[in-house]
Coordinates of C-alpha atoms in Angstrom, one line a residue:
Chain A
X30 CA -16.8 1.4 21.0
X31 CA -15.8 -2.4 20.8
X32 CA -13.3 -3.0 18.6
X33 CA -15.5 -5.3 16.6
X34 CA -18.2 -2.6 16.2
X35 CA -14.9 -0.4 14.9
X36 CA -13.9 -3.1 12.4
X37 CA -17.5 -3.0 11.1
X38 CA -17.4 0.8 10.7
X39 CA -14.0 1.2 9.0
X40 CA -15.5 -1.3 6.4
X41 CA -18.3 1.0 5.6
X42 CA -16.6 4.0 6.2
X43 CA -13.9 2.8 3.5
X44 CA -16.8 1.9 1.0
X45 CA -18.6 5.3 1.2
X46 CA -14.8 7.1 1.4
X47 CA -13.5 5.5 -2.0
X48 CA -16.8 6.2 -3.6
X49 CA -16.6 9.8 -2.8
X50 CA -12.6 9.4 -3.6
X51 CA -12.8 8.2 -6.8
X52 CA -15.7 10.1 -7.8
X53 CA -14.4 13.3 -6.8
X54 CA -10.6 12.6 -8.8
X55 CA -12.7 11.6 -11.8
X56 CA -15.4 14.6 -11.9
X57 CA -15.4 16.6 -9.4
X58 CA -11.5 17.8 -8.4
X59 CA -12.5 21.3 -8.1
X60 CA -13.6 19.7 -4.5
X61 CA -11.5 17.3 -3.9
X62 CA -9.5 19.5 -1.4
X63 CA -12.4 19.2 0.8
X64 CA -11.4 15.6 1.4
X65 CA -8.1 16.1 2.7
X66 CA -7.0 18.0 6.2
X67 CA -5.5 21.1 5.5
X68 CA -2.0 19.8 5.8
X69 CA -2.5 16.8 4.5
X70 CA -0.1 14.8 2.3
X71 CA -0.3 12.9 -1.2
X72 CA 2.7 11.1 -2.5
X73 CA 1.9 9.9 -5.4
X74 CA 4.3 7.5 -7.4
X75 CA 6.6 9.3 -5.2
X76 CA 6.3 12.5 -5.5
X77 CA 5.2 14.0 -2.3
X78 CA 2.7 17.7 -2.1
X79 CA 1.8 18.7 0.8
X80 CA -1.3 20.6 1.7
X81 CA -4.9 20.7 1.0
X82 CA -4.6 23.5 -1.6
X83 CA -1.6 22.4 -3.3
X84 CA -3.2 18.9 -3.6
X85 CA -6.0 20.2 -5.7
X86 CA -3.7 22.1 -8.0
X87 CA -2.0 18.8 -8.2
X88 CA -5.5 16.9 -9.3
X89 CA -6.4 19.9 -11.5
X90 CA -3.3 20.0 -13.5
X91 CA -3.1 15.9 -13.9
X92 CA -4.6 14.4 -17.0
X93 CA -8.3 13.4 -16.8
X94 CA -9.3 10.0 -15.0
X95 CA -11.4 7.3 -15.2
X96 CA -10.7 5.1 -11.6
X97 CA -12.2 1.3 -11.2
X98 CA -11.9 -0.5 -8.2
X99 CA -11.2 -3.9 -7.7
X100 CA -10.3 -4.3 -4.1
X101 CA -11.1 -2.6 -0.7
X102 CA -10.0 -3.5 2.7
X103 CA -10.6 -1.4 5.9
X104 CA -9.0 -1.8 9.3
X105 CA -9.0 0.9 12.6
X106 CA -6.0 1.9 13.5
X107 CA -4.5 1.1 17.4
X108 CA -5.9 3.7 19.7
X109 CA -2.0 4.0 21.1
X110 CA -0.5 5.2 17.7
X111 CA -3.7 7.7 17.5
X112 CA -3.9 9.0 20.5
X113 CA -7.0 7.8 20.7
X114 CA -8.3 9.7 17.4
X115 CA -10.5 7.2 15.6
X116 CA -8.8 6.4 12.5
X117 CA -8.5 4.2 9.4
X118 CA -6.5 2.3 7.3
X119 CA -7.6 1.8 4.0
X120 CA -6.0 0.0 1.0
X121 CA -7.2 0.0 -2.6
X122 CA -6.3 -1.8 -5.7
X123 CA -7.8 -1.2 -9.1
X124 CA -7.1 -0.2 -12.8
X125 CA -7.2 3.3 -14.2
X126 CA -7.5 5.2 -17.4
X127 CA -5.6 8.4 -18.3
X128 CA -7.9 10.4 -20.9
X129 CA -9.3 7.3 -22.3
X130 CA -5.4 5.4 -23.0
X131 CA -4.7 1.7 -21.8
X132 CA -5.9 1.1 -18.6
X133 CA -3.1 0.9 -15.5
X134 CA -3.0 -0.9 -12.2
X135 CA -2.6 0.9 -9.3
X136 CA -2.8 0.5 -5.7
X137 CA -3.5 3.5 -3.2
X138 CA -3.6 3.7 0.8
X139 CA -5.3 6.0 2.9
X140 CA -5.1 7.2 6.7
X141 CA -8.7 9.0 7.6
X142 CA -9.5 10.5 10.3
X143 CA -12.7 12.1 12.4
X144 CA -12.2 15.8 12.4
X145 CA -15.1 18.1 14.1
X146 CA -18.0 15.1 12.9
X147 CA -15.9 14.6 9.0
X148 CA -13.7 12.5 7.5
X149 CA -10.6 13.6 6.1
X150 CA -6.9 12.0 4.6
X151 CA -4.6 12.1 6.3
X152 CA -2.1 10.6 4.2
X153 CA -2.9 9.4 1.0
X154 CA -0.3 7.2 -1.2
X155 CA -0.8 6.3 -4.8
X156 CA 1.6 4.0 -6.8
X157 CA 1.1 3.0 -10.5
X158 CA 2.1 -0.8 -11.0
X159 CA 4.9 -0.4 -13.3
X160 CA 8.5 -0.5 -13.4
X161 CA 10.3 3.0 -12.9
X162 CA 12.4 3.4 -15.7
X163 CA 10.2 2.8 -18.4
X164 CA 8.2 5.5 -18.2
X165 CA 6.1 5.5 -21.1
X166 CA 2.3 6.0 -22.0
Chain B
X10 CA -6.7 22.4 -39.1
X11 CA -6.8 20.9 -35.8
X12 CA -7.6 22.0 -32.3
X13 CA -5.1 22.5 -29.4
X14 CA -6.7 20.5 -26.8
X15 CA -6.2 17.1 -27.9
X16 CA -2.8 16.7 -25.7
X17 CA -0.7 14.0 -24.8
X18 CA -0.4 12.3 -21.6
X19 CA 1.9 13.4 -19.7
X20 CA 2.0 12.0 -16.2
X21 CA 4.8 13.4 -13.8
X22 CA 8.0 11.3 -13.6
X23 CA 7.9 8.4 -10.7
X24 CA 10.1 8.4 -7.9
X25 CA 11.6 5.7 -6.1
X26 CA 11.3 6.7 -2.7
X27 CA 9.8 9.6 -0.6
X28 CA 10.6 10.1 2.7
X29 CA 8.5 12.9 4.8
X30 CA 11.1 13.2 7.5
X31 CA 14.9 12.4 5.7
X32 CA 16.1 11.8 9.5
X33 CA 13.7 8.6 9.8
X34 CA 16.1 7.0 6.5
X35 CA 18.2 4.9 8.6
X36 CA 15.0 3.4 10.6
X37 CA 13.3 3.0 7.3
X38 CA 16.1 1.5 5.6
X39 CA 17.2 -0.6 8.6
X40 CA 13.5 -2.0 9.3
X41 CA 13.0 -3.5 5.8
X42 CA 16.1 -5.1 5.3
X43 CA 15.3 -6.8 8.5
X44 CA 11.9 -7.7 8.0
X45 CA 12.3 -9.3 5.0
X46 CA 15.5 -11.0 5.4
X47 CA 13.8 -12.8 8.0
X48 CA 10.5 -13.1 5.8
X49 CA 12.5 -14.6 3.1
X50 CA 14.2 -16.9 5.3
X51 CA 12.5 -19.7 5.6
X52 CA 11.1 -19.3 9.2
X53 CA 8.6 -16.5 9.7
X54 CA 8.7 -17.2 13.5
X55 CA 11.0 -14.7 14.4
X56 CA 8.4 -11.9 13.0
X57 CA 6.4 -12.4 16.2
X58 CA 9.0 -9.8 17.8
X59 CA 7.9 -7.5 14.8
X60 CA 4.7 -7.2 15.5
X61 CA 1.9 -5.5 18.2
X62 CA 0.6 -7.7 20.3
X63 CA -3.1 -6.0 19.6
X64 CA -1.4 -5.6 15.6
X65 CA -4.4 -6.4 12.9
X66 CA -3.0 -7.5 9.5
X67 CA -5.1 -8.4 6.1
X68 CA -4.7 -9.2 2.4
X69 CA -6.6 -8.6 -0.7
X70 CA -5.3 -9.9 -3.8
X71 CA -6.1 -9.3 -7.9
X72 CA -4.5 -10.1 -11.3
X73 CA -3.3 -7.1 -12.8
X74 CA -5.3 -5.3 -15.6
X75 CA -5.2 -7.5 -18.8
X76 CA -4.2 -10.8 -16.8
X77 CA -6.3 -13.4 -15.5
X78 CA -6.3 -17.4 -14.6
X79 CA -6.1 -18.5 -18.3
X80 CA -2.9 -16.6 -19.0
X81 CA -0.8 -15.9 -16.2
X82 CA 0.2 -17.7 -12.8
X83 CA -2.6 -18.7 -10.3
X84 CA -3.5 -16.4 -7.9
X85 CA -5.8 -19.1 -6.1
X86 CA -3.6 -19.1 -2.5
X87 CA -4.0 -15.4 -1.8
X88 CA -7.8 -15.0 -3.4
X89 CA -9.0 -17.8 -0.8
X90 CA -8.3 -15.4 1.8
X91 CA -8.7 -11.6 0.3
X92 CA -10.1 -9.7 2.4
X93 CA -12.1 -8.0 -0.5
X94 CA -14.5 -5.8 1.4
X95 CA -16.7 -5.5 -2.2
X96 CA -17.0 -8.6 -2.4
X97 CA -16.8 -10.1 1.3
X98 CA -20.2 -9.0 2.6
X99 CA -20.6 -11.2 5.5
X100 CA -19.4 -9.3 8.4
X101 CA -18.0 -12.5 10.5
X102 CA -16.2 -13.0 7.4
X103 CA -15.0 -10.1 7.5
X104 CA -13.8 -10.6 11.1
X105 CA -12.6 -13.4 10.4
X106 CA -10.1 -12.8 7.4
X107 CA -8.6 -9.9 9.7
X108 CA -5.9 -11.4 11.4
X109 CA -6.1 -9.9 14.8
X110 CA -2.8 -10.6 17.7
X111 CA 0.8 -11.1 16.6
X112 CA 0.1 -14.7 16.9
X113 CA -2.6 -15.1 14.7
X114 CA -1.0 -12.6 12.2
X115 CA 2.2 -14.6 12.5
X116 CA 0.6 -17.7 12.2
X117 CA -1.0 -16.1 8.8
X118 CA 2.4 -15.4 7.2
X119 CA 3.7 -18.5 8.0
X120 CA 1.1 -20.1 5.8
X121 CA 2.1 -18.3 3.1
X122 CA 4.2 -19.2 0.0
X123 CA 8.0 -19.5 0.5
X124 CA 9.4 -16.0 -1.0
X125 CA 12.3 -14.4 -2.4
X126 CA 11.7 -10.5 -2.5
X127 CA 13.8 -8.0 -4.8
X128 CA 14.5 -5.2 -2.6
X129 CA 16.1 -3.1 -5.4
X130 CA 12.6 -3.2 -6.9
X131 CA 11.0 -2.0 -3.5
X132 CA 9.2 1.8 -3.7
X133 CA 8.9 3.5 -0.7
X134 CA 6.7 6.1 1.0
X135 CA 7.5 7.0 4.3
X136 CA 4.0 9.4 4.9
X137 CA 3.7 10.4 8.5
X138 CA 6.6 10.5 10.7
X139 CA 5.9 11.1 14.4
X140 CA 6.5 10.0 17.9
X141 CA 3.8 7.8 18.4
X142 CA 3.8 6.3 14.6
X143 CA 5.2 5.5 10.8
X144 CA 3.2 4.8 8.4
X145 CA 4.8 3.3 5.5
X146 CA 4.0 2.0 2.2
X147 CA 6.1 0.0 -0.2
X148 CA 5.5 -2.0 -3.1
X149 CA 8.2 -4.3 -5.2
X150 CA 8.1 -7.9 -6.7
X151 CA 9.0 -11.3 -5.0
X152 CA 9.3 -14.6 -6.8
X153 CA 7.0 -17.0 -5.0
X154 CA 9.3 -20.2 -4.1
X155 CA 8.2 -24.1 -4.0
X156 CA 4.5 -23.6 -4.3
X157 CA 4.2 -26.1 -7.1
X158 CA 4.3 -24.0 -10.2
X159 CA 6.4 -25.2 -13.3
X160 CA 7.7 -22.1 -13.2
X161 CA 8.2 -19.4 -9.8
X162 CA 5.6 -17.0 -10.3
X163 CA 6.7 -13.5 -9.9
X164 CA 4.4 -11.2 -8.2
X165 CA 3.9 -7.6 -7.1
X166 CA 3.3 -6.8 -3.5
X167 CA 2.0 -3.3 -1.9
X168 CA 2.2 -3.4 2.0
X169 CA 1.0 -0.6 4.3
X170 CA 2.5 -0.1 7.4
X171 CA 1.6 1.6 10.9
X172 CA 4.3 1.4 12.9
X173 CA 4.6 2.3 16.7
X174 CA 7.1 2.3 19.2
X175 CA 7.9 -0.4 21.2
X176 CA 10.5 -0.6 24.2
X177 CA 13.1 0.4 22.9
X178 CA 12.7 -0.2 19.1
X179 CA 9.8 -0.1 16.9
X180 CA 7.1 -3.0 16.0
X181 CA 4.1 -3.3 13.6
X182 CA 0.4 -2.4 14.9
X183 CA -1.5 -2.4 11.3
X184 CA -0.9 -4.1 8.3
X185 CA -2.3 -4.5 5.1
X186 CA -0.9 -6.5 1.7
X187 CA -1.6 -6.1 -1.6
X188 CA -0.9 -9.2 -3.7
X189 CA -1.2 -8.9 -7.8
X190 CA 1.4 -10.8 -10.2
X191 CA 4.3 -8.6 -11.7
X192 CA 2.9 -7.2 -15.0
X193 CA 5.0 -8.2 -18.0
X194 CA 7.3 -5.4 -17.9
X195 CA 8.0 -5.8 -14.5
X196 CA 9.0 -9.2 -14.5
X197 CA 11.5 -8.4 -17.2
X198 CA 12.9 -5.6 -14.5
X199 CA 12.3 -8.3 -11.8
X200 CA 16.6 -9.1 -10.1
X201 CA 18.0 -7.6 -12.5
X202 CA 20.7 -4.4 -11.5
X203 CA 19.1 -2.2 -9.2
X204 CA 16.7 0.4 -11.3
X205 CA 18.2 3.6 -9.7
X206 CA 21.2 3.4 -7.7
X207 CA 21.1 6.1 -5.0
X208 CA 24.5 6.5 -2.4
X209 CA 22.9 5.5 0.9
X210 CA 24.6 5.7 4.1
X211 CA 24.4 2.5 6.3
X212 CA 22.3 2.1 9.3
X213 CA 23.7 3.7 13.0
X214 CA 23.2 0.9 15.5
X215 CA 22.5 1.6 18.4
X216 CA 22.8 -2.3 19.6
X217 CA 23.3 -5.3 17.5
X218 CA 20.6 -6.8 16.7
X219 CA 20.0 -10.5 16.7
X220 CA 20.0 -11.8 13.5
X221 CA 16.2 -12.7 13.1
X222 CA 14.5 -9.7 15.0
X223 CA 13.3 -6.1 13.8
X224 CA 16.4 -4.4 15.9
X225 CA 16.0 -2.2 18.8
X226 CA 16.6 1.9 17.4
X227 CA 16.5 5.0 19.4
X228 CA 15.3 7.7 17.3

């Protein structure tokens, strides 16, 4: 594949991804382990689980979501660092709501891969914009 | 009489930094002091060294939830070229705002406002750690220098790294930048005392590095 033909599909890869993503956090998390390889890795605001399994316990034991997006960008990542293995980078910015309280920025960034014809994460890292130590909600 | 359900929110306590492989510290640590020492410096040059030749960069930008244009510092330089993929639907745009080629990527950042970045204020997420790449994430504030606002702006930035090998140090083969401004309580936070002081051993060289170049490390 050319690498502009790439570009185009790790644009529209990204937008169907995040859909299902966000979707999936916000409704569906009994699934969401399906997203991720099996050892897969969330950090999110740091703290890092490893593991599809222990991901969805993660998701099933955090407060209920509502995710917006604002941006999306999408670029493949060099063949070199992949061996080859067609892969994405994907970063998102948008707000979101923890069971229906102010509304927080956040930024996340994926790594996807193609596993056996599916897309899966890779890595997956999820900060909350706000300072550390003043933790409050 | 109530019910039990309607519960707080309790979200778990955020951590500064996460590192997947604690040997890869050093690198880690070394790499961003280095990068945006010479980012902040006044000539972003140098960076050409830091990056892939084949490396593809891009930035999106947004205001942060409960700011926009009428209230808080112009975003305007960054949203002319955010690579927004929801709302860039022309694919040679698309192309086009993807900075392909250390040159072209280097040429990019040197465009970009004069900075001063906070590195006690930096989060960081080392997430894969192997022989053929890092991939890194951070996030922190910068206060935007001499881009003709009464006041410098301070903003927010999230960068995602890939990182490969190269010779024998390390360069930068994908890159994306999140650009937002700092949100009220950050900006209070912003070069102030760092937030959490953690003990960190300094960087083993294995060579000095010049001054202005992402240094040469055997892992």
């Amino acid at each position: 594949m050319d690498q502009k033909a790439k570009i185009d599909q790790s644009c529209r890869t990204a937008e169907e991804f995040t859909k299902l993503y966000y979707e999936s956090t916000d409704k569906r998390r009994h699934l969401i382990s399906k997203l991720y390889l099996d050892n897969g890795l969330l950090t999110w605001n740091g703290n890092g689980i490893t593991g599809n399994d222990r991901i969805q316990k993660f998701y099933m034991e955090l407060p209920s979501t509502d995710h917006i997006i604002t941006t999306l960008d999408a670029q493949p990542i060099l063949d070199n660092a992949v061996n080859g293995q067609l892969s994405f980078l994907i970063q998102v910015s948008g707000t979101v709501k923890y069971q229906d309280k102010v509304p927080k920025s956040f930024q996340e960034s994926f790594v996807i891969t193609a596993q056996n014809d599916k897309w899966k994460i890779v890595s997956d890292c999820f900060r909350l914009q706000e300072p550390l130590n003043t933790e409050k909600n | 009489i109530g019910f039990d359900i309607a519960e707080e929110v309790r979200l778990p306590p955020s951590v500064q930094t996460y590192l997947c492989n604690a040997e890869a510290q050093g690198i880690v640590r070394q790499f961003l002091e280095q990068y945006f020492q010479v980012f902040d410096s006044g000539s972003r040059q140098p960076l050409l060294q830091a990056y892939h030749e084949d490396a593809k960069f891009s930035m999106t930008s947004a205001y942060p939830y409960g700011q926009n244009p009428k209230n808080s510092s112009w975003l305007n330089w960054y949203n002319t070229d955010s690579r927004n993929i929801l709302r860039v639907q022309d694919h040679d745009r698309r192309l086009k705002l993807l900075k392909q080629g250390n040159l072209a990527v280097v040429s990019f950042l040197s465009e970009m406002p004069q900075s001063k970045h906070d590195i006690h204020s930096f989060t960081v997420d080392l997430n894969i750690s192997t022989p053929q790449l890092l991939l890194l994430n951070v996030s922190g504030m910068f206060r935007e220098l001499r881009s003709g606002h009464k006041t410098a702006p301070i903003r927010h930035f999230f960068r995602s790294l890939v990182i490969v090998p190269a010779g024998s140090g390390f360069c930068i083969a994908n890159e994306q930048l999140h650009v937002s401004n700092a949100t009220e309580q950050q900006a209070k936070l912003a070069f102030k005392t760092p937030i959490i002081q953690t003990p960190q051993p300094a960087p083993e060289l294995n060579a000095a590095p010049p001054a202005a170049a992402i240094p040469p490390v055997v892992p």
